[in-house]
Short mmCIF file of C-alpha atoms and ligand atoms in Angstrom, two decimals:
data_model
loop_
_atom_site.label_atom_id
_atom_site.label_comp_id
_atom_site.label_asym_id
_atom_site.label_seq_id
_atom_site.Cartn_x
_atom_site.Cartn_y
_atom_site.Cartn_z
CA MET A 1 -47.43 5.11 -37.08
CA THR A 2 -44.32 7.30 -36.91
CA SER A 3 -42.10 7.65 -34.33
CA ALA A 4 -39.58 10.10 -33.62
CA ARG A 5 -37.18 11.14 -30.82
CA TYR A 6 -38.89 14.56 -30.31
CA VAL A 7 -42.82 15.81 -30.90
CA VAL A 8 -43.24 19.43 -30.74
CA VAL A 9 -46.88 20.43 -30.13
CA GLY A 10 -47.78 23.71 -31.47
CA ALA A 11 -45.87 25.83 -34.13
CA GLY A 12 -46.56 29.33 -33.08
CA LEU A 13 -42.88 31.21 -32.42
CA MET A 14 -42.28 29.06 -29.22
CA GLY A 15 -42.73 25.84 -30.87
CA ALA A 16 -41.17 26.81 -34.14
CA ALA A 17 -38.18 27.75 -32.29
CA THR A 18 -37.56 24.77 -30.23
CA ALA A 19 -38.18 22.58 -33.43
CA TRP A 20 -35.70 24.69 -35.35
CA GLN A 21 -33.20 24.24 -32.50
CA LEU A 22 -33.56 20.52 -32.11
CA ALA A 23 -33.61 19.46 -35.85
CA GLY A 24 -30.57 21.88 -36.11
CA ARG A 25 -28.82 19.92 -33.50
CA GLY A 26 -29.39 16.72 -35.94
CA GLU A 27 -32.41 15.30 -33.51
CA GLU A 28 -35.16 13.62 -35.19
CA VAL A 29 -38.33 15.83 -34.92
CA VAL A 30 -42.00 15.99 -35.37
CA LEU A 31 -43.59 19.10 -35.23
CA VAL A 32 -47.31 18.99 -35.13
CA GLU A 33 -49.73 22.24 -35.46
CA ARG A 34 -53.70 21.87 -34.80
CA ASP A 35 -54.13 24.89 -37.73
CA VAL A 36 -50.91 26.46 -39.89
CA PRO A 37 -47.75 27.74 -38.45
CA ALA A 38 -48.28 30.91 -36.64
CA GLY A 39 -52.37 31.08 -37.69
CA PRO A 40 -54.71 33.40 -37.07
CA ARG A 41 -56.23 31.73 -33.76
CA GLY A 42 -52.93 31.85 -31.69
CA SER A 43 -50.63 34.31 -30.13
CA SER A 44 -47.61 34.45 -33.24
CA HIS A 45 -49.75 35.75 -36.00
CA GLY A 46 -49.20 38.92 -37.94
CA SER A 47 -46.50 41.08 -38.98
CA ALA A 48 -45.91 43.51 -35.59
CA ARG A 49 -44.20 42.67 -32.34
CA ILE A 50 -42.09 45.61 -30.28
CA PHE A 51 -38.43 44.19 -29.77
CA ARG A 52 -37.36 46.18 -27.02
CA TYR A 53 -34.77 46.18 -24.25
CA ALA A 54 -36.53 48.42 -22.11
CA TYR A 55 -37.51 46.45 -18.96
CA ALA A 56 -37.58 47.44 -15.44
CA ASP A 57 -36.29 44.32 -14.43
CA PRO A 58 -32.45 43.59 -15.56
CA PHE A 59 -33.25 40.16 -15.95
CA TYR A 60 -35.02 40.97 -19.15
CA ALA A 61 -33.00 43.63 -20.47
CA GLU A 62 -30.32 41.14 -20.06
CA LEU A 63 -32.51 38.34 -21.72
CA VAL A 64 -33.18 40.61 -24.84
CA VAL A 65 -29.51 41.35 -25.17
CA ARG A 66 -28.98 37.46 -24.96
CA SER A 67 -31.36 36.77 -27.52
CA GLU A 68 -29.56 39.06 -30.30
CA PRO A 69 -27.10 36.68 -31.25
CA TRP A 70 -30.09 34.03 -32.11
CA TRP A 71 -31.85 36.36 -33.75
CA ALA A 72 -28.85 37.32 -36.37
CA ARG A 73 -28.48 33.70 -36.72
CA LEU A 74 -32.06 33.30 -37.84
CA GLU A 75 -32.10 36.30 -39.95
CA ARG A 76 -28.80 34.63 -41.58
CA GLY A 77 -30.52 31.30 -42.03
CA ALA A 78 -33.69 32.86 -43.36
CA GLY A 79 -31.96 35.15 -45.96
CA ARG A 80 -34.17 37.96 -44.80
CA ARG A 81 -34.80 40.63 -41.97
CA LEU A 82 -37.09 39.78 -39.32
CA ILE A 83 -36.55 42.80 -36.88
CA ASP A 84 -36.87 46.37 -38.58
CA ARG A 85 -35.06 48.60 -35.90
CA VAL A 86 -37.13 51.75 -35.95
CA GLY A 87 -36.26 52.52 -32.15
CA GLY A 88 -38.66 52.73 -29.44
CA VAL A 89 -39.90 55.47 -27.32
CA ASP A 90 -41.19 54.68 -23.60
CA HIS A 91 -42.87 57.51 -21.64
CA GLY A 92 -45.25 58.21 -19.17
CA ARG A 93 -44.81 58.49 -15.14
CA GLY A 94 -45.51 54.64 -14.78
CA ARG A 95 -42.97 53.70 -17.31
CA GLU A 96 -40.26 55.26 -15.25
CA PRO A 97 -38.12 56.34 -18.27
CA GLU A 98 -35.03 57.30 -15.81
CA ARG A 99 -35.14 53.85 -14.08
CA LEU A 100 -35.33 52.03 -17.42
CA ALA A 101 -32.39 54.15 -18.50
CA ARG A 102 -30.54 52.94 -15.18
CA VAL A 103 -31.32 49.24 -16.27
CA LEU A 104 -30.21 49.66 -20.09
CA GLU A 105 -27.14 51.38 -18.68
CA ALA A 106 -26.01 48.37 -16.78
CA ALA A 107 -26.68 46.08 -19.44
CA GLY A 108 -24.83 47.99 -21.92
CA VAL A 109 -27.57 48.75 -24.33
CA ALA A 110 -27.66 51.98 -26.31
CA HIS A 111 -30.28 54.28 -25.14
CA GLU A 112 -31.04 58.68 -24.70
CA LEU A 113 -32.81 59.99 -22.19
CA LEU A 114 -34.59 63.51 -23.16
CA GLY A 115 -36.44 65.86 -21.44
CA PRO A 116 -40.23 66.27 -22.66
CA ALA A 117 -39.26 69.26 -24.53
CA ARG A 118 -36.64 67.75 -26.69
CA ALA A 119 -39.04 64.84 -27.08
CA ARG A 120 -41.83 66.61 -28.23
CA SER A 121 -39.84 68.28 -31.16
CA ARG A 122 -38.30 64.98 -32.08
CA TRP A 123 -41.56 63.31 -31.92
CA PRO A 124 -44.29 65.80 -32.77
CA GLN A 125 -46.56 63.12 -33.72
CA LEU A 126 -47.00 62.29 -29.94
CA THR A 127 -48.29 64.05 -26.73
CA VAL A 128 -45.02 63.73 -24.17
CA GLU A 129 -45.17 64.84 -20.74
CA THR A 130 -42.34 63.01 -19.07
CA SER A 131 -38.81 62.39 -19.81
CA VAL A 132 -38.49 59.66 -22.80
CA LEU A 133 -36.21 56.62 -23.10
CA TYR A 134 -35.16 55.82 -26.50
CA GLN A 135 -33.93 52.99 -27.64
CA PRO A 136 -32.42 53.30 -31.15
CA GLY A 137 -31.93 49.32 -31.24
CA ALA A 138 -35.76 48.70 -30.63
CA GLY A 139 -38.05 47.73 -33.43
CA VAL A 140 -40.70 45.86 -35.19
CA LEU A 141 -40.48 41.83 -35.33
CA ASP A 142 -42.36 40.32 -38.01
CA ALA A 143 -43.63 37.14 -35.64
CA ARG A 144 -45.26 35.55 -38.41
CA ALA A 145 -42.21 35.41 -40.73
CA ALA A 146 -40.27 34.88 -37.86
CA ALA A 147 -42.26 31.87 -36.92
CA GLU A 148 -42.68 30.80 -40.39
CA ALA A 149 -38.50 31.08 -40.83
CA MET A 150 -37.75 28.84 -38.17
CA VAL A 151 -40.19 26.18 -39.30
CA GLU A 152 -38.87 26.13 -42.68
CA LEU A 153 -35.25 26.17 -41.23
CA ALA A 154 -36.50 22.81 -38.93
CA VAL A 155 -37.87 21.14 -42.35
CA ALA A 156 -34.49 22.00 -44.06
CA ALA A 157 -32.81 20.16 -41.26
CA GLY A 158 -35.13 17.12 -41.23
CA ALA A 159 -37.91 17.94 -39.03
CA GLN A 160 -41.41 16.84 -40.27
CA LEU A 161 -44.13 19.27 -40.13
CA ARG A 162 -47.87 17.94 -39.68
CA THR A 163 -50.56 20.79 -39.95
CA ALA A 164 -54.01 20.29 -39.23
CA TRP A 165 -52.68 18.15 -36.59
CA PRO A 166 -54.49 18.73 -33.12
CA VAL A 167 -53.29 16.47 -30.59
CA ARG A 168 -56.02 14.69 -29.08
CA GLY A 169 -54.15 12.91 -25.98
CA ILE A 170 -50.47 12.20 -24.85
CA ALA A 171 -50.18 8.80 -22.97
CA ARG A 172 -46.92 7.52 -21.46
CA THR A 173 -45.88 4.20 -23.16
CA GLY A 174 -43.00 2.45 -21.70
CA ALA A 175 -40.04 4.27 -22.07
CA GLY A 176 -42.13 7.09 -24.05
CA PHE A 177 -45.07 8.33 -25.19
CA THR A 178 -48.16 8.22 -27.46
CA VAL A 179 -49.09 11.07 -29.12
CA SER A 180 -52.83 10.93 -30.52
CA GLY A 181 -53.95 13.11 -33.70
CA PRO A 182 -56.45 13.17 -36.22
CA GLY A 183 -58.54 10.35 -37.68
CA GLY A 184 -57.04 7.83 -35.08
CA GLU A 185 -53.43 8.92 -36.22
CA THR A 186 -50.74 8.13 -33.40
CA LEU A 187 -46.99 9.00 -33.11
CA ASP A 188 -44.58 7.67 -30.96
CA ALA A 189 -42.12 9.74 -28.94
CA GLY A 190 -39.22 9.71 -26.70
CA HIS A 191 -39.85 13.45 -25.36
CA VAL A 192 -42.69 15.62 -26.04
CA VAL A 193 -42.47 19.61 -26.06
CA VAL A 194 -45.93 21.27 -25.45
CA ALA A 195 -45.87 24.74 -26.83
CA ALA A 196 -49.51 24.82 -27.29
CA GLY A 197 -50.14 28.74 -26.25
CA GLY A 198 -53.26 29.96 -25.05
CA HIS A 199 -54.42 26.03 -25.55
CA LEU A 200 -52.23 25.03 -22.88
CA PRO A 201 -54.70 25.85 -19.69
CA ASP A 202 -57.04 23.01 -21.24
CA LEU A 203 -54.08 20.41 -22.04
CA ILE A 204 -51.71 20.87 -18.89
CA GLY A 205 -54.11 18.89 -16.59
CA GLU A 206 -54.08 15.88 -18.99
CA LEU A 207 -50.54 15.71 -19.72
CA PRO A 208 -48.72 12.65 -17.72
CA LEU A 209 -46.68 15.09 -15.40
CA PRO A 210 -45.85 14.39 -11.81
CA ALA A 211 -48.29 15.81 -9.40
CA ALA A 212 -45.45 17.96 -7.47
CA PHE A 213 -44.64 19.42 -10.81
CA LEU A 214 -47.99 20.41 -12.11
CA ALA A 215 -49.11 21.68 -8.63
CA GLY A 216 -46.02 24.05 -8.99
CA LEU A 217 -47.05 25.57 -12.15
CA PRO A 218 -48.42 29.09 -11.89
CA ARG A 219 -51.90 29.53 -13.24
CA LEU A 220 -52.18 30.27 -16.66
CA ARG A 221 -54.78 33.03 -17.63
CA VAL A 222 -55.96 33.39 -21.18
CA ARG A 223 -57.20 36.93 -22.58
CA GLN A 224 -58.36 37.81 -25.87
CA GLU A 225 -56.65 41.19 -26.84
CA SER A 226 -57.47 43.35 -29.62
CA ALA A 227 -55.09 45.46 -31.30
CA PHE A 228 -56.11 48.62 -33.70
CA HIS A 229 -54.77 49.94 -37.10
CA PHE A 230 -54.85 54.21 -37.24
CA PRO A 231 -53.86 55.72 -40.54
CA TYR A 232 -50.71 57.96 -40.29
CA ARG A 233 -51.47 61.71 -40.97
CA ASP A 234 -48.25 62.44 -42.59
CA PRO A 235 -47.22 58.96 -44.83
CA ASP A 236 -43.46 60.18 -44.66
CA ARG A 237 -42.96 60.65 -41.06
CA PRO A 238 -40.93 57.61 -39.61
CA TRP A 239 -42.69 56.35 -36.71
CA PRO A 240 -40.83 54.26 -33.88
CA THR A 241 -42.62 51.91 -31.26
CA THR A 242 -43.92 53.56 -28.16
CA ILE A 243 -45.12 52.44 -24.82
CA ARG A 244 -46.79 55.10 -22.64
CA GLU A 245 -48.18 54.49 -19.22
CA ASP A 246 -49.47 56.93 -16.92
CA GLY A 247 -51.46 55.72 -14.22
CA GLY A 248 -53.71 53.19 -16.10
CA LEU A 249 -52.81 50.09 -18.24
CA PRO A 250 -49.87 50.74 -20.48
CA VAL A 251 -50.69 51.43 -24.05
CA TYR A 252 -48.18 50.49 -26.95
CA SER A 253 -48.08 51.31 -30.55
CA LEU A 254 -45.88 50.17 -33.46
CA PRO A 255 -45.67 50.61 -37.13
CA GLY A 256 -48.05 47.80 -38.27
CA GLY A 257 -46.27 46.68 -41.32
CA ARG A 258 -47.53 43.94 -43.74
CA ASP A 259 -50.99 43.46 -41.71
CA ALA A 260 -51.60 47.45 -41.69
CA GLY A 261 -50.70 47.86 -45.51
CA PHE A 262 -47.77 49.84 -44.52
CA ARG A 263 -49.85 52.74 -43.75
CA GLY A 264 -50.54 52.83 -39.95
CA GLN A 265 -49.87 52.49 -36.52
CA LYS A 266 -51.02 49.61 -34.72
CA VAL A 267 -52.20 50.39 -31.00
CA ALA A 268 -53.48 48.25 -28.24
CA GLU A 269 -53.77 48.17 -24.50
CA TYR A 270 -51.51 45.63 -22.67
CA HIS A 271 -53.53 43.29 -20.68
CA GLY A 272 -56.64 45.43 -21.66
CA GLY A 273 -58.73 42.20 -23.16
CA ARG A 274 -61.33 39.64 -22.06
CA PRO A 275 -60.46 36.60 -19.81
CA LEU A 276 -61.14 33.34 -21.27
CA ARG A 277 -61.23 30.06 -19.78
CA SER A 278 -58.77 28.84 -22.81
CA ALA A 279 -58.01 29.42 -26.31
CA ALA A 280 -60.89 27.27 -27.13
CA ALA A 281 -63.25 29.89 -25.94
CA GLN A 282 -61.96 32.82 -28.51
CA ASP A 283 -64.45 34.23 -31.00
CA GLY A 284 -62.55 36.83 -32.42
CA VAL A 285 -64.87 39.62 -31.45
CA VAL A 286 -63.62 43.15 -30.81
CA ASP A 287 -64.99 44.66 -28.01
CA PRO A 288 -66.73 47.98 -28.71
CA ALA A 289 -65.97 49.23 -25.08
CA HIS A 290 -62.31 48.18 -25.86
CA ARG A 291 -62.10 50.13 -29.25
CA ALA A 292 -63.63 53.26 -27.72
CA ARG A 293 -60.71 53.61 -24.94
CA VAL A 294 -58.16 52.85 -27.57
CA VAL A 295 -59.56 55.45 -30.06
CA ALA A 296 -60.08 57.91 -27.09
CA HIS A 297 -55.88 57.17 -26.03
CA VAL A 298 -55.04 57.97 -29.88
CA ARG A 299 -57.32 61.05 -29.72
CA ALA A 300 -55.53 62.46 -26.63
CA HIS A 301 -51.75 61.31 -26.80
CA LEU A 302 -51.05 60.19 -30.68
CA PRO A 303 -52.15 63.54 -32.65
CA GLY A 304 -49.83 61.94 -35.38
CA LEU A 305 -52.66 59.51 -36.17
CA VAL A 306 -56.28 59.67 -37.61
CA PRO A 307 -58.33 58.49 -34.76
CA GLU A 308 -60.43 56.15 -36.57
CA PRO A 309 -59.24 52.64 -36.98
CA TYR A 310 -59.07 51.14 -40.43
CA ALA A 311 -58.31 47.71 -39.36
CA GLU A 312 -58.49 45.53 -36.47
CA THR A 313 -57.51 42.01 -34.87
CA THR A 314 -57.57 39.64 -31.72
CA CYS A 315 -54.65 37.74 -30.40
CA LEU A 316 -54.29 35.75 -27.32
CA PHE A 317 -52.22 36.66 -24.23
CA THR A 318 -51.47 33.73 -22.11
CA SER A 319 -49.88 35.07 -18.90
CA THR A 320 -48.75 34.00 -15.48
CA PRO A 321 -49.49 36.00 -12.29
CA ASP A 322 -46.11 37.91 -12.68
CA GLU A 323 -45.85 37.70 -16.33
CA GLU A 324 -42.95 35.52 -16.06
CA PHE A 325 -42.14 32.58 -18.38
CA VAL A 326 -42.68 28.86 -18.07
CA LEU A 327 -39.85 26.67 -19.42
CA ASP A 328 -39.78 23.58 -17.69
CA SER A 329 -39.58 20.19 -17.99
CA ALA A 330 -40.05 16.70 -15.92
CA GLY A 331 -40.57 12.92 -16.93
CA GLY A 332 -39.71 13.31 -20.50
CA ILE A 333 -42.09 16.45 -21.21
CA THR A 334 -41.25 20.23 -21.58
CA VAL A 335 -43.66 22.68 -21.19
CA VAL A 336 -42.79 25.82 -23.01
CA SER A 337 -45.20 29.01 -22.33
CA PRO A 338 -43.57 32.24 -22.64
CA CYS A 339 -46.02 34.68 -23.71
CA SER A 340 -47.31 37.09 -20.90
CA GLY A 341 -47.66 39.32 -23.82
CA HIS A 342 -44.10 39.99 -24.03
CA GLY A 343 -42.42 36.54 -25.02
CA GLY A 344 -42.25 37.19 -28.97
CA LYS A 345 -38.56 38.90 -28.66
CA PHE A 346 -37.16 36.19 -26.71
CA ALA A 347 -38.29 33.47 -29.34
CA PRO A 348 -34.85 32.13 -31.02
CA LEU A 349 -33.36 31.95 -27.72
CA LEU A 350 -36.15 30.63 -25.58
CA GLY A 351 -36.47 27.85 -28.41
CA ALA A 352 -32.51 27.13 -27.62
CA MET A 353 -33.27 26.78 -24.06
CA ALA A 354 -36.14 24.46 -24.60
CA ALA A 355 -34.06 22.13 -26.56
CA ASP A 356 -31.48 22.17 -23.93
CA LEU A 357 -34.27 21.09 -21.36
CA ALA A 358 -35.62 18.51 -23.67
CA THR A 359 -32.18 17.09 -24.71
CA GLY A 360 -30.13 17.69 -21.30
CA ALA A 361 -27.57 19.72 -23.03
CA THR A 362 -26.44 23.23 -22.31
CA GLU A 363 -25.65 24.45 -25.83
CA ALA A 364 -27.82 27.50 -25.41
CA THR A 365 -27.51 28.07 -21.77
CA GLY A 366 -23.96 27.07 -20.66
CA ALA A 367 -23.23 26.59 -17.19
CA ALA A 368 -25.85 29.15 -16.29
CA GLY A 369 -28.83 26.72 -17.01
CA VAL A 370 -32.26 27.55 -17.61
CA PRO A 371 -33.22 30.41 -15.57
CA ALA A 372 -34.49 28.98 -12.41
CA ARG A 373 -37.47 31.71 -12.39
CA PHE A 374 -38.90 29.92 -15.57
CA ARG A 375 -38.87 26.75 -13.83
CA PRO A 376 -41.41 26.63 -11.25
CA GLY A 377 -42.55 23.02 -11.42
CA THR A 378 -38.92 21.65 -10.93
CA ALA A 379 -38.69 24.37 -7.75
CA ALA A 380 -42.11 22.56 -6.41
CA ARG A 381 -40.94 19.12 -6.88
CA ARG A 382 -37.50 19.91 -4.91
CA ARG A 383 -39.42 21.28 -2.20
CA ARG A 384 -41.25 18.50 -1.72
CA GLY A 385 -38.38 16.12 -2.13
C1 FAD B 401 -51.64 40.73 -29.07
C2 FAD B 401 -50.59 40.51 -28.82
C3 FAD B 401 -49.21 41.62 -28.85
C4 FAD B 401 -47.79 41.09 -28.30
N1 FAD B 401 -47.09 41.98 -28.52
C5 FAD B 401 -45.96 41.32 -28.11
C6 FAD B 401 -44.74 42.50 -28.18
O1 FAD B 401 -44.92 43.59 -28.55
N2 FAD B 401 -43.65 42.29 -27.84
C7 FAD B 401 -43.14 40.74 -27.68
O2 FAD B 401 -41.88 40.38 -27.48
N3 FAD B 401 -44.32 39.69 -27.45
C8 FAD B 401 -45.66 40.15 -27.79
N4 FAD B 401 -46.57 39.00 -27.76
C9 FAD B 401 -46.09 37.97 -27.16
C10 FAD B 401 -45.73 36.98 -28.49
O3 FAD B 401 -46.60 37.36 -29.50
C11 FAD B 401 -46.00 35.57 -27.88
O4 FAD B 401 -45.05 35.56 -26.52
C12 FAD B 401 -45.69 34.25 -28.64
O5 FAD B 401 -46.36 34.77 -30.05
C13 FAD B 401 -46.12 32.96 -27.88
O6 FAD B 401 -46.21 32.06 -28.97
P1 FAD B 401 -46.63 30.58 -28.41
O7 FAD B 401 -45.81 30.02 -29.42
O8 FAD B 401 -46.21 30.44 -27.07
O9 FAD B 401 -48.19 30.47 -28.69
P2 FAD B 401 -48.95 30.52 -30.03
O10 FAD B 401 -48.67 31.22 -30.96
O11 FAD B 401 -50.09 30.71 -29.34
O12 FAD B 401 -48.68 28.92 -30.68
C14 FAD B 401 -49.21 28.05 -29.96
C15 FAD B 401 -49.55 26.96 -31.09
O13 FAD B 401 -50.14 25.79 -30.53
C16 FAD B 401 -50.88 25.30 -31.54
N5 FAD B 401 -51.76 24.11 -30.56
C17 FAD B 401 -52.45 24.61 -29.66
N6 FAD B 401 -52.87 23.49 -29.04
C18 FAD B 401 -52.54 22.55 -30.05
C19 FAD B 401 -52.55 21.01 -29.98
N7 FAD B 401 -53.59 20.35 -29.08
N8 FAD B 401 -52.13 20.33 -31.14
C20 FAD B 401 -51.48 20.79 -32.13
N9 FAD B 401 -51.25 22.05 -31.77
C21 FAD B 401 -51.98 22.92 -30.95
C22 FAD B 401 -51.76 26.42 -31.63
O14 FAD B 401 -52.65 26.46 -32.66
C23 FAD B 401 -50.94 27.79 -31.88
O15 FAD B 401 -50.41 27.34 -33.38
C24 FAD B 401 -47.72 39.76 -27.91
C25 FAD B 401 -48.80 38.88 -28.12
C26 FAD B 401 -50.03 39.15 -28.34
C27 FAD B 401 -51.39 38.07 -28.53
#
């Protein structure tokens, strides 16, 4: 049996970030993963996530700004670029570009608000009917490379990594926990961080957490999302990331990078996928009706792409009802669930916050602490006295 002060469950972006932060602070960490870091059955695989500042809620725009120095630190440590700043375009009535511009203005984030005619001449590969918010600092985040880099840095700082190590149970034993894995193996831990992505709905009820804390956590819903890669008509034209929202579900697109052989744009509906009970129910099968909707969108709104996908993938969204994150701790267990389809861009900062929660330090968060809105379990415990 191995013992460690901290066992982190899950090596997606969030578990990797937490392990990196803990190990970097000199803590003893074992990071366990049922598959491989940022594996194909989680939420962190692949080479493309949108890194953007444009949020209608100023809290999240400011959180992106706060995450910047953590990305810079990670890129320095990894010795490679993880965010490709291709710029970001937000448009459509539902996206409210003017409102986004006001939020970015207040947050001190570089941006431009363009009328539709100017936007059309700048990005002829898009159909544009409304004003456009452009963020030059937005871009494409290489999710798998970022997760792998954080795991490597954690291991370099002394963390142990166990792959193909599905956690079967977490039991309280004395002052700590026994974490059970495959083949009867166990780990002793002083504190457990659970960053299990879409598996969290199955695990959460089994965790030895206080009842009031558990009752306060929002319901986590898992969806199997699909994304499609479409070839560029003009391979030499640079593409930004895009989000268009016009009545129906928002549709986003971004240069697909490595996954797309660098020759196409990844396009997907936001929250358009099939609800699952948990990650255990995923089948990786793309719904043909979903594909047809995205192809129709490309035909109508992305004229710079050939409307025939040459590759496709599925991925898991694990969302709270209000798309907020969960980053909370009680009785020696920290629960980390920042997905809701938009958590990737904050990963190193959230890892630092999770490490703060686990250690009781304030290194990442300073006097402000982890935002109260990420801590529904703690709020519920307080309410119940
Ligand atoms: C299609 C898609 C598009 C997205 N687009 C964006 C975007 O544009 N911008 C953005 O900022 N964010 C985006 N996101 C969100 C971002 O990718 C997530 O916030 C992030 O990947 C969540 O990481 P995670 O570590 O919480 O989960 P995961 O990556 O799923 O990691 C959880 C890990 O835990 C492991 N695990 C589970 N149970 C156990 C167990 N019992 N024992 C051991 N290991 C276990 C799993 O195998 C997995 O590796 C997107 C997500 C998806 C799916």
